[in-house]
Coordinates of C-alpha atoms in Angstrom, one line a residue:
M227 CA 0.3 0.2 0.4
G228 CA 0.9 3.1 -0.4
T229 CA 1.2 6.4 1.4
R230 CA -2.3 7.0 1.5
A231 CA -3.8 4.3 1.4
W232 CA -1.9 3.8 4.9
A233 CA -3.3 6.7 5.7
L234 CA -6.6 6.5 4.8
L235 CA -6.5 3.4 6.8
L236 CA -4.7 4.8 10.0
V237 CA -8.1 7.7 9.9
L238 CA -10.3 4.0 9.4
C239 CA -8.9 2.6 12.0
G240 CA -8.7 5.8 14.5
T241 CA -12.2 5.5 14.5
I242 CA -12.6 1.4 15.9
F243 CA -9.4 3.0 18.0
L244 CA -12.2 6.0 19.6
E245 CA -14.5 3.8 19.8
G246 CA -12.7 1.5 22.0
I247 CA -11.1 3.5 24.2
D248 CA -14.5 5.6 25.4
V249 CA -16.2 3.0 26.4
A250 CA -13.2 1.2 28.2
M251 CA -12.5 4.9 29.7
L252 CA -15.8 5.3 30.5
A253 CA -16.3 2.0 32.1
V254 CA -13.8 2.9 34.7
A255 CA -15.1 5.9 35.3
I256 CA -18.7 5.0 36.0
P257 CA -18.5 5.0 39.9
S258 CA -16.7 8.2 40.5
I259 CA -19.3 9.9 37.5
R260 CA -21.4 8.3 40.4
S261 CA -20.5 9.3 43.6
D262 CA -19.5 12.9 41.7
L263 CA -22.9 14.0 40.5
G264 CA -25.0 11.8 43.1
L265 CA -26.8 9.5 40.3
P266 CA -29.1 6.3 42.1
T267 CA -27.9 2.8 41.1
D268 CA -30.8 2.7 38.9
T269 CA -29.0 6.6 36.9
A270 CA -25.8 4.7 36.8
A271 CA -26.7 2.0 35.2
W272 CA -28.7 3.9 32.5
V273 CA -25.1 5.7 31.9
M274 CA -24.2 2.1 30.7
S275 CA -27.2 0.8 28.8
A276 CA -27.8 3.8 27.1
Y277 CA -25.4 3.1 24.9
V278 CA -25.8 -0.8 24.3
L279 CA -30.1 0.5 23.6
G280 CA -28.3 2.8 21.1
Y281 CA -25.8 1.0 19.6
A282 CA -27.3 -2.6 19.2
G283 CA -30.2 -0.8 18.2
F284 CA -29.5 0.7 14.8
T285 CA -26.5 -0.5 13.8
L286 CA -28.9 -3.1 11.4
L287 CA -29.7 0.4 10.0
G288 CA -26.8 2.1 10.7
G289 CA -24.9 -0.4 8.4
R290 CA -27.8 0.0 5.0
A291 CA -27.7 3.4 5.0
A292 CA -23.7 3.2 4.1
D293 CA -25.0 1.5 1.1
L294 CA -27.6 3.8 0.2
L295 CA -26.9 6.9 1.7
G296 CA -22.9 7.3 1.0
R297 CA -20.3 5.6 3.4
R298 CA -18.4 9.1 3.7
R299 CA -21.3 11.1 4.2
M300 CA -22.6 8.6 6.3
F301 CA -19.4 8.5 8.1
L302 CA -18.3 12.6 8.7
T303 CA -22.4 13.0 9.4
W304 CA -21.7 10.3 12.1
L305 CA -18.5 11.0 13.7
T306 CA -19.9 14.9 13.7
V307 CA -22.6 13.9 16.5
F308 CA -20.5 11.2 18.0
L309 CA -17.4 14.4 18.8
A310 CA -21.2 16.5 19.9
F311 CA -22.4 14.6 22.3
S312 CA -19.0 12.6 24.1
G313 CA -19.0 16.2 24.9
L314 CA -22.2 16.8 26.1
G315 CA -21.2 14.2 28.4
G316 CA -18.5 15.7 29.8
F317 CA -20.5 18.8 31.0
A318 CA -23.1 17.4 32.5
T319 CA -24.9 17.7 35.9
E320 CA -27.0 15.7 35.7
G321 CA -28.1 11.9 35.1
W322 CA -30.3 12.2 32.6
T323 CA -27.8 14.6 30.2
L324 CA -25.3 11.7 30.8
I325 CA -28.2 8.7 29.6
V326 CA -28.3 10.8 26.7
A327 CA -25.1 12.0 25.5
R328 CA -23.9 8.4 26.0
F329 CA -27.6 6.6 24.0
V330 CA -26.8 9.8 21.5
T331 CA -23.2 8.5 21.9
G332 CA -23.7 5.1 20.8
V333 CA -26.5 5.5 17.9
S334 CA -24.1 7.3 16.3
A335 CA -21.1 4.8 16.7
A336 CA -24.0 2.1 15.2
F337 CA -23.5 4.5 12.2
M338 CA -20.1 5.8 12.0
T339 CA -18.6 1.8 13.2
P340 CA -19.8 0.4 9.5
A341 CA -19.8 2.6 7.4
A342 CA -15.7 2.8 8.4
L343 CA -15.8 -1.5 7.9
S344 CA -17.3 -1.3 3.9
L345 CA -14.9 2.1 3.3
I346 CA -12.3 -0.6 3.5
T347 CA -13.9 -3.2 1.7
T348 CA -14.2 -1.0 -1.0
S349 CA -11.0 1.1 -0.5
Y350 CA -8.8 -1.9 -0.6
E351 CA -7.7 -4.5 -3.4
E352 CA -9.2 -7.7 -2.8
G353 CA -7.4 -10.6 -1.4
E354 CA -4.6 -10.2 1.2
Q355 CA -3.8 -6.2 0.5
R356 CA -7.4 -6.2 2.1
N357 CA -7.1 -8.9 3.9
K358 CA -4.8 -7.0 5.4
A359 CA -6.1 -3.3 6.6
L360 CA -9.0 -5.6 7.7
L361 CA -6.4 -7.4 10.3
V362 CA -5.0 -3.9 11.7
F363 CA -8.7 -2.4 11.8
A364 CA -9.6 -5.6 14.3
G365 CA -6.4 -5.2 15.7
T366 CA -6.7 -1.6 17.0
A367 CA -10.7 -2.2 18.1
A368 CA -9.0 -4.1 20.8
G369 CA -6.0 -2.4 20.9
G370 CA -8.2 0.7 21.8
F371 CA -10.7 -0.8 24.2
S372 CA -7.4 -2.2 26.2
L373 CA -5.9 0.9 26.3
G374 CA -8.7 2.8 26.8
L375 CA -8.7 1.2 30.4
V376 CA -5.8 2.6 31.5
I377 CA -6.3 5.7 30.6
G378 CA -9.4 5.6 31.5
G379 CA -8.2 5.4 35.2
L380 CA -5.7 8.2 35.3
L381 CA -8.5 10.9 33.4
T382 CA -10.3 9.5 36.6
Q383 CA -7.4 10.7 38.9
L384 CA -7.8 14.1 36.8
G385 CA -11.7 14.2 36.9
W386 CA -13.7 11.4 35.4
R387 CA -15.0 14.9 32.8
W388 CA -12.3 14.5 31.0
V389 CA -13.2 10.5 29.9
F390 CA -15.8 12.4 28.0
F391 CA -13.0 15.3 26.7
A392 CA -10.4 12.9 25.7
P393 CA -12.6 11.8 23.0
V394 CA -13.6 14.8 22.1
L395 CA -9.9 16.4 20.8
L396 CA -9.4 12.5 19.3
A397 CA -12.5 12.5 17.4
G398 CA -11.6 16.4 15.6
A399 CA -8.3 14.9 14.9
L400 CA -10.0 12.5 12.8
L401 CA -12.9 15.2 11.3
V402 CA -10.2 17.0 10.0
A403 CA -7.6 13.9 8.6
A404 CA -10.5 11.9 7.2
V405 CA -12.6 15.2 4.6
R406 CA -9.0 15.2 3.7
L407 CA -7.7 11.7 2.8
I408 CA -11.5 9.5 2.7
P409 CA -11.8 10.0 -0.5
A410 CA -15.0 10.7 -3.1
M411 CA -13.5 8.3 -5.5
P412 CA -12.2 4.5 -4.8
L413 CA -8.6 4.1 -4.3
T414 CA -9.1 1.7 -6.9
E415 CA -10.3 2.2 -10.4
E416 CA -13.7 1.5 -10.8
P417 CA -15.9 5.1 -10.6
E418 CA -19.2 3.6 -10.3
K419 CA -18.1 0.9 -7.3
S420 CA -17.3 4.6 -4.8
P421 CA -17.1 4.3 -1.9
G422 CA -18.0 8.3 -1.2
R423 CA -21.3 7.8 -3.1
P424 CA -24.2 6.5 -3.1
R425 CA -25.7 3.3 -4.9
R426 CA -27.5 5.4 -7.8
R427 CA -31.0 4.1 -7.4
T428 CA -34.7 5.9 -8.0
E429 CA -36.5 3.8 -5.8
G430 CA -38.1 4.9 -2.0
F431 CA -36.6 4.5 0.8
D432 CA -37.6 2.1 2.4
I433 CA -39.4 3.5 5.5
L434 CA -41.4 1.5 7.3
G435 CA -38.7 -1.2 7.1
A436 CA -36.0 1.0 8.6
T437 CA -38.9 1.6 11.2
T438 CA -39.6 -1.8 12.5
A439 CA -36.1 -3.0 12.2
A440 CA -34.8 -0.4 14.7
A441 CA -38.3 -0.7 16.8
A442 CA -37.1 -4.3 16.3
M443 CA -33.6 -4.2 17.4
L444 CA -34.0 -1.4 20.1
L445 CA -36.5 -3.8 22.3
A446 CA -34.5 -7.1 22.2
A447 CA -31.4 -5.1 22.8
Y448 CA -33.5 -4.2 26.5
A449 CA -34.8 -7.3 26.5
V450 CA -31.0 -9.0 26.2
I451 CA -30.5 -6.2 29.2
R452 CA -32.9 -7.1 31.3
L453 CA -31.9 -11.0 31.5
E454 CA -29.6 -9.4 33.5
H455 CA -31.8 -8.9 36.8
G456 CA -33.0 -12.6 36.6
L457 CA -36.7 -14.2 37.3
D458 CA -37.1 -9.8 38.8
G459 CA -39.1 -8.5 36.4
W460 CA -39.4 -11.1 33.9
R461 CA -42.8 -9.9 33.0
L462 CA -41.2 -6.9 31.8
T463 CA -38.2 -8.8 30.1
A464 CA -41.2 -11.4 28.8
G465 CA -43.3 -8.4 26.8
A466 CA -40.1 -6.7 25.6
A467 CA -38.7 -10.2 24.1
L468 CA -42.6 -10.5 22.3
A469 CA -42.7 -6.9 21.3
A470 CA -39.7 -7.5 19.4
T471 CA -40.4 -10.8 18.2
T472 CA -43.8 -9.6 16.7
L473 CA -41.7 -6.2 15.6
L474 CA -38.8 -8.5 13.4
V475 CA -42.2 -10.5 11.4
V476 CA -43.2 -7.3 10.5
F477 CA -39.9 -6.0 9.3
V478 CA -39.6 -10.3 6.8
A479 CA -43.0 -9.1 5.7
V480 CA -42.2 -5.4 4.6
E481 CA -39.2 -7.0 3.6
R482 CA -40.7 -8.8 0.8
R483 CA -42.9 -7.0 -0.1
T484 CA -41.5 -4.2 -0.9
P485 CA -39.6 -3.1 -4.1
T486 CA -36.9 -2.0 -2.2
P487 CA -36.2 -3.4 0.7
L488 CA -33.6 -1.8 3.5
V489 CA -32.5 -5.6 4.0
R490 CA -32.2 -8.1 1.2
L491 CA -33.0 -11.2 3.0
G492 CA -31.4 -13.7 1.1
I493 CA -28.4 -11.9 2.0
L494 CA -28.8 -14.4 5.9
R495 CA -28.8 -17.9 3.5
T496 CA -25.4 -16.8 2.2
G497 CA -24.1 -19.6 4.4
S498 CA -20.3 -18.1 4.9
V499 CA -22.4 -14.7 5.8
I500 CA -24.6 -16.4 9.1
R501 CA -22.1 -18.7 10.3
A502 CA -19.9 -16.3 11.0
D503 CA -22.3 -14.3 12.4
L504 CA -23.0 -16.5 15.1
G505 CA -19.4 -17.2 15.2
A506 CA -19.1 -13.9 15.8
L507 CA -21.7 -13.2 18.4
L508 CA -20.6 -16.9 20.3
F509 CA -16.9 -15.9 20.6
V510 CA -17.5 -12.0 21.6
G511 CA -20.0 -12.8 24.1
A512 CA -18.3 -15.5 25.8
F513 CA -15.1 -13.3 25.7
F514 CA -17.1 -10.5 27.6
G515 CA -18.8 -12.7 30.0
F516 CA -15.4 -13.5 30.6
Q517 CA -14.0 -10.8 31.0
F518 CA -16.5 -9.4 33.5
V519 CA -16.2 -12.2 35.5
L520 CA -12.7 -12.3 36.1
T521 CA -13.4 -8.2 36.4
L522 CA -15.5 -8.4 39.8
Y523 CA -13.3 -12.1 40.7
L524 CA -10.5 -9.5 41.0
Q525 CA -11.9 -6.7 42.6
E526 CA -14.5 -8.1 44.9
L527 CA -13.0 -10.7 46.6
R528 CA -9.1 -9.7 45.8
G529 CA -9.6 -6.1 46.7
W530 CA -7.9 -4.8 43.4
S531 CA -8.2 -1.1 42.7
S532 CA -9.9 0.2 39.6
L533 CA -6.7 1.0 37.9
Q534 CA -5.0 -2.6 39.1
T535 CA -7.8 -4.6 37.7
A536 CA -7.1 -2.5 34.7
I537 CA -3.5 -3.0 34.1
A538 CA -3.8 -7.0 35.3
L539 CA -6.4 -6.9 32.0
V540 CA -4.0 -4.9 29.8
V541 CA -2.7 -9.0 28.7
L542 CA -5.7 -9.4 26.7
G543 CA -5.0 -6.8 24.1
C544 CA -1.5 -9.0 23.1
D545 CA -4.3 -9.2 19.8
A546 CA -3.5 -5.5 18.9
I547 CA -0.4 -6.7 18.2
L548 CA -0.9 -10.5 16.9
A549 CA -3.8 -9.6 14.9
P550 CA -2.0 -7.6 12.1
T551 CA 1.0 -9.4 12.0
L552 CA 1.0 -13.3 13.3
T553 CA -3.2 -13.6 11.9
P554 CA -2.6 -13.0 8.1
R555 CA 0.6 -15.3 7.7
L556 CA -2.0 -17.8 8.8
V557 CA -5.0 -16.8 7.5
T558 CA -2.5 -17.0 3.9
R559 CA -1.4 -20.8 4.6
F560 CA -4.3 -21.9 6.7
G561 CA -7.7 -20.1 5.2
H562 CA -9.7 -17.9 7.9
G563 CA -12.0 -21.7 8.0
K564 CA -9.3 -23.4 10.3
V565 CA -7.5 -20.1 12.1
I566 CA -10.9 -19.4 13.3
L567 CA -11.6 -22.8 14.1
G568 CA -8.1 -22.6 16.0
G569 CA -9.5 -19.9 17.4
F570 CA -12.2 -21.0 19.2
V571 CA -10.7 -23.9 20.9
L572 CA -7.3 -21.7 22.2
A573 CA -10.7 -20.2 23.8
V574 CA -11.8 -23.4 25.2
V575 CA -8.9 -23.7 26.9
A576 CA -8.3 -20.4 28.2
Y577 CA -11.4 -20.0 29.7
G578 CA -10.9 -23.8 30.7
L579 CA -8.2 -22.9 33.1
F580 CA -10.3 -20.8 34.9
L581 CA -13.2 -22.8 36.2
P582 CA -11.4 -24.0 39.4
V583 CA -10.2 -20.5 40.2
G584 CA -8.9 -20.3 43.9
M585 CA -9.3 -17.7 46.6
D586 CA -5.2 -16.7 46.3
W587 CA -4.4 -17.0 43.2
S588 CA -1.9 -14.8 42.7
Y589 CA -1.7 -13.0 38.9
A590 CA 1.6 -15.8 37.5
A591 CA -1.2 -17.9 37.9
M592 CA -3.7 -16.4 35.4
F593 CA -1.5 -15.3 33.2
P594 CA -1.9 -18.3 30.8
T595 CA -5.1 -18.2 30.8
L596 CA -4.9 -14.3 29.8
I597 CA -2.4 -14.8 27.4
I598 CA -4.0 -17.0 25.3
A599 CA -7.2 -15.4 25.3
G600 CA -5.6 -13.0 23.9
T601 CA -3.8 -14.8 21.9
A602 CA -8.0 -16.5 20.8
F603 CA -9.1 -12.9 20.0
A604 CA -6.8 -12.3 17.5
L605 CA -7.3 -15.2 15.5
A606 CA -11.0 -15.4 15.8
Y607 CA -11.5 -12.2 15.8
G608 CA -10.2 -10.5 12.5
P609 CA -10.7 -13.6 10.6
L610 CA -14.4 -13.9 11.6
T611 CA -15.0 -10.6 10.1
I612 CA -12.9 -11.9 6.5
A613 CA -16.2 -14.7 6.8
A614 CA -19.0 -12.4 7.0
T615 CA -19.0 -10.2 4.6
E616 CA -17.5 -13.3 2.1
G617 CA -19.9 -13.9 -1.0
V618 CA -21.5 -10.5 -0.1
A619 CA -21.6 -8.2 -3.1
E620 CA -19.7 -4.7 -2.9
S621 CA -23.4 -2.7 -3.0
E622 CA -24.8 -4.3 0.0
Q623 CA -21.4 -4.6 1.8
G624 CA -22.4 -1.5 4.9
L625 CA -25.5 -4.3 5.5
A626 CA -23.0 -7.2 5.5
S627 CA -21.2 -4.4 7.7
G628 CA -24.3 -3.7 10.8
L629 CA -25.1 -7.2 10.4
L630 CA -21.5 -8.9 12.0
H631 CA -21.0 -5.9 13.8
T632 CA -26.0 -6.2 15.5
F633 CA -23.9 -9.7 16.0
T634 CA -21.6 -9.2 17.8
Q635 CA -23.5 -6.4 19.9
F636 CA -26.4 -8.8 21.6
G637 CA -23.2 -11.7 21.9
S638 CA -21.3 -9.1 24.0
A639 CA -24.7 -8.3 25.9
I640 CA -25.9 -12.2 26.2
G641 CA -22.5 -12.9 27.8
I642 CA -22.7 -10.1 30.7
S643 CA -26.5 -11.6 31.1
A644 CA -25.6 -14.8 31.0
V645 CA -22.7 -15.3 33.2
T646 CA -24.7 -12.7 36.0
A647 CA -27.9 -15.0 35.5
V648 CA -25.5 -18.3 36.2
Y649 CA -24.9 -16.0 39.3
G650 CA -27.1 -14.8 40.6
L651 CA -28.7 -19.2 40.8
A652 CA -25.5 -20.7 42.2
S653 CA -26.0 -16.8 45.1
S654 CA -29.4 -17.7 45.6
G655 CA -30.0 -18.4 49.0
A656 CA -26.5 -18.7 50.0
S657 CA -24.8 -15.7 51.6
A658 CA -22.9 -14.6 49.0
G659 CA -22.2 -11.1 50.0
S660 CA -20.7 -12.0 53.0
D661 CA -18.9 -15.0 52.3
P662 CA -16.4 -15.5 50.6
D663 CA -16.4 -19.1 49.5
A664 CA -19.8 -18.5 48.5
T665 CA -18.8 -16.0 46.0
L666 CA -15.9 -17.8 44.8
S667 CA -18.3 -20.8 44.1
A668 CA -20.8 -18.7 42.3
F669 CA -18.0 -16.8 40.2
R670 CA -17.2 -19.9 39.4
A671 CA -20.2 -21.8 37.5
A672 CA -20.7 -18.4 36.2
L673 CA -17.3 -19.1 34.2
I674 CA -18.9 -21.9 33.2
V675 CA -21.0 -19.6 30.7
P676 CA -18.0 -18.9 28.6
V677 CA -16.7 -22.5 27.9
A678 CA -19.5 -23.4 26.8
M679 CA -20.1 -20.4 24.1
V680 CA -16.8 -21.0 22.5
T681 CA -17.4 -25.2 23.0
L682 CA -20.5 -24.5 20.6
G683 CA -18.9 -21.8 18.8
A684 CA -15.6 -24.1 18.1
L685 CA -18.3 -26.9 16.8
L686 CA -20.1 -24.5 14.4
S687 CA -16.9 -23.5 13.1
S688 CA -15.7 -26.9 12.3
F689 CA -18.9 -28.0 10.7
G690 CA -19.6 -24.3 9.1
L691 CA -17.2 -22.3 8.1
R692 CA -14.3 -23.8 5.5
S693 CA -10.7 -21.9 4.9
R694 CA -10.7 -20.5 1.5
T695 CA -6.8 -19.5 -0.9
T696 CA -9.1 -16.8 -2.5
P697 CA -12.3 -14.7 -2.4
P698 CA -15.0 -16.8 -4.4
T699 CA -15.9 -13.2 -5.6
A700 CA -14.7 -10.6 -7.3
G701 CA -17.5 -8.6 -5.0
A702 CA -16.6 -10.1 -1.6
P703 CA -14.6 -7.8 0.5
I704 CA -14.2 -7.8 3.9
G705 CA -15.2 -6.9 7.2
P706 CA -14.4 -6.5 11.3
A707 CA -16.5 -5.3 13.9
V708 CA -15.4 -4.5 16.2
L709 CA -15.6 -3.6 20.2
A710 CA -17.4 -2.6 19.6
A711 CA -16.5 -4.2 19.7
P712 CA -16.5 -5.4 21.3
T713 CA -17.4 -2.8 22.6
T714 CA -20.3 -1.8 23.4
A715 CA -20.6 -4.5 26.1
A716 CA -16.9 -3.3 27.0
A717 CA -18.6 -0.7 28.8
T718 CA -20.3 -2.8 31.1
V719 CA -17.3 -5.6 32.1
I720 CA -14.4 -3.5 32.6
A721 CA -16.8 -1.0 34.8
A722 CA -14.8 -0.4 38.4
A723 CA -16.5 -2.2 40.9
P724 CA -15.3 -0.9 44.5
A725 CA -14.2 -3.5 47.0
D726 CA -17.5 -3.9 48.8
A727 CA -20.0 -4.1 46.1
V728 CA -20.2 -7.3 45.9
P729 CA -22.9 -8.5 43.1
D730 CA -26.4 -9.3 44.5
A731 CA -28.6 -12.5 42.2
S732 CA -30.8 -9.6 40.4
A733 CA -28.4 -7.1 39.4
N734 CA -27.5 -5.6 36.6
P735 CA -24.2 -6.1 36.4
T736 CA -23.6 -2.5 35.1
R737 CA -25.3 -1.3 38.5
Q738 CA -22.5 -3.6 40.1
A739 CA -20.4 -2.3 38.9
S740 CA -21.2 1.6 40.0
S741 CA -23.0 0.7 43.0

């Protein structure tokens, strides 16, 4: 790649880095925000959950909007919105202002991130160049989150408002660079495949499909978040899930009948796409579910500070180094299918090693799990993004990216909700709050969830994903999910819980972290 191509890649990677560092820093700062503003526990929990709702609720729509309305336009517009509402959060004096700011920031990320991804898939030549660009993109997401944990701890010491203002500065620099570097025409040859221009069409926009899709995703995300409460308020959880299902049925009916569907349903019959999306859901869900349990273990039982915990978990970010260096070589030699399977197998080993965790384990005893888990992420996450858009036409790359982001966002939320629910069941009737042994036993039970998820993912990848040495079609670019990557629920995962706050069976994990 030439100098300009690398510069463009750095700007687009900077966006996913921004999103990762933003959620990680806020997670660390939540206890300080709650204390300074005197927020009740419910409000503090919604500061975190609002971002999840915004991101998961609009990612599918955001991906398709990039295809139809122009990738460059969507990227620049929503990066500006991200900047503005992150700044609003920094000036907040009331809980509702923070909730609104985080919700809109999540929505902006839902539009901005798929646009950045589809700009990569349509700007870099198919094959080795594009693979490397996308693996760098995936590694940057993890690096942003890992660094955000430490930076968030440091900035919180200066004042929690800097956790909001720092992303504003970075977003401003990226916006200036993006205006200059994102081309109206692609770096490759064909003008009709411009990444910066919307696909020409004369039909109307699918307003009804967009409305029902967004409403269904919002309700589904809310239902998943509600699972963290266990049986407490189960009628509300069931009602949200039923409403989401009903709206999804309506959405499918609308898409089948409209001449210009928001989502061409045939894309869901592309085997590699749906298998990769499901694999990403399981892998990301397991990863963040494990991180959440590990964070509570270190802070609730071991009494580690937020900064100590963040520094300890930095080793998980080794994939930021391995993803753009080791993984491309393995994909070239063995194909992405086998590399994905290898990542799942390593994840099974990593989480399995942590199942017998003891009350006084040293960091050296934890280190094998952390380094293997980080390596597993490097092997699986990037190649899953390759498989998720394989065989998809260029005009639907934004849609494929949106689908992948949607699955990963729901995966992270499901992973955290599942470990919280299992913890609640395991500690039900026991004095887990006052008995360290009971708490440790409940954590061990919760750790079974990520092991089960990656085991299922390994089976799925062994039967479904097949390695390919070359992409099957000329219009089959590749694309990662991010963060959010592991991002959205990542904010919830590493929310810094004070040492005296032991989660109870019905608590929202974000609420535990902020109480």
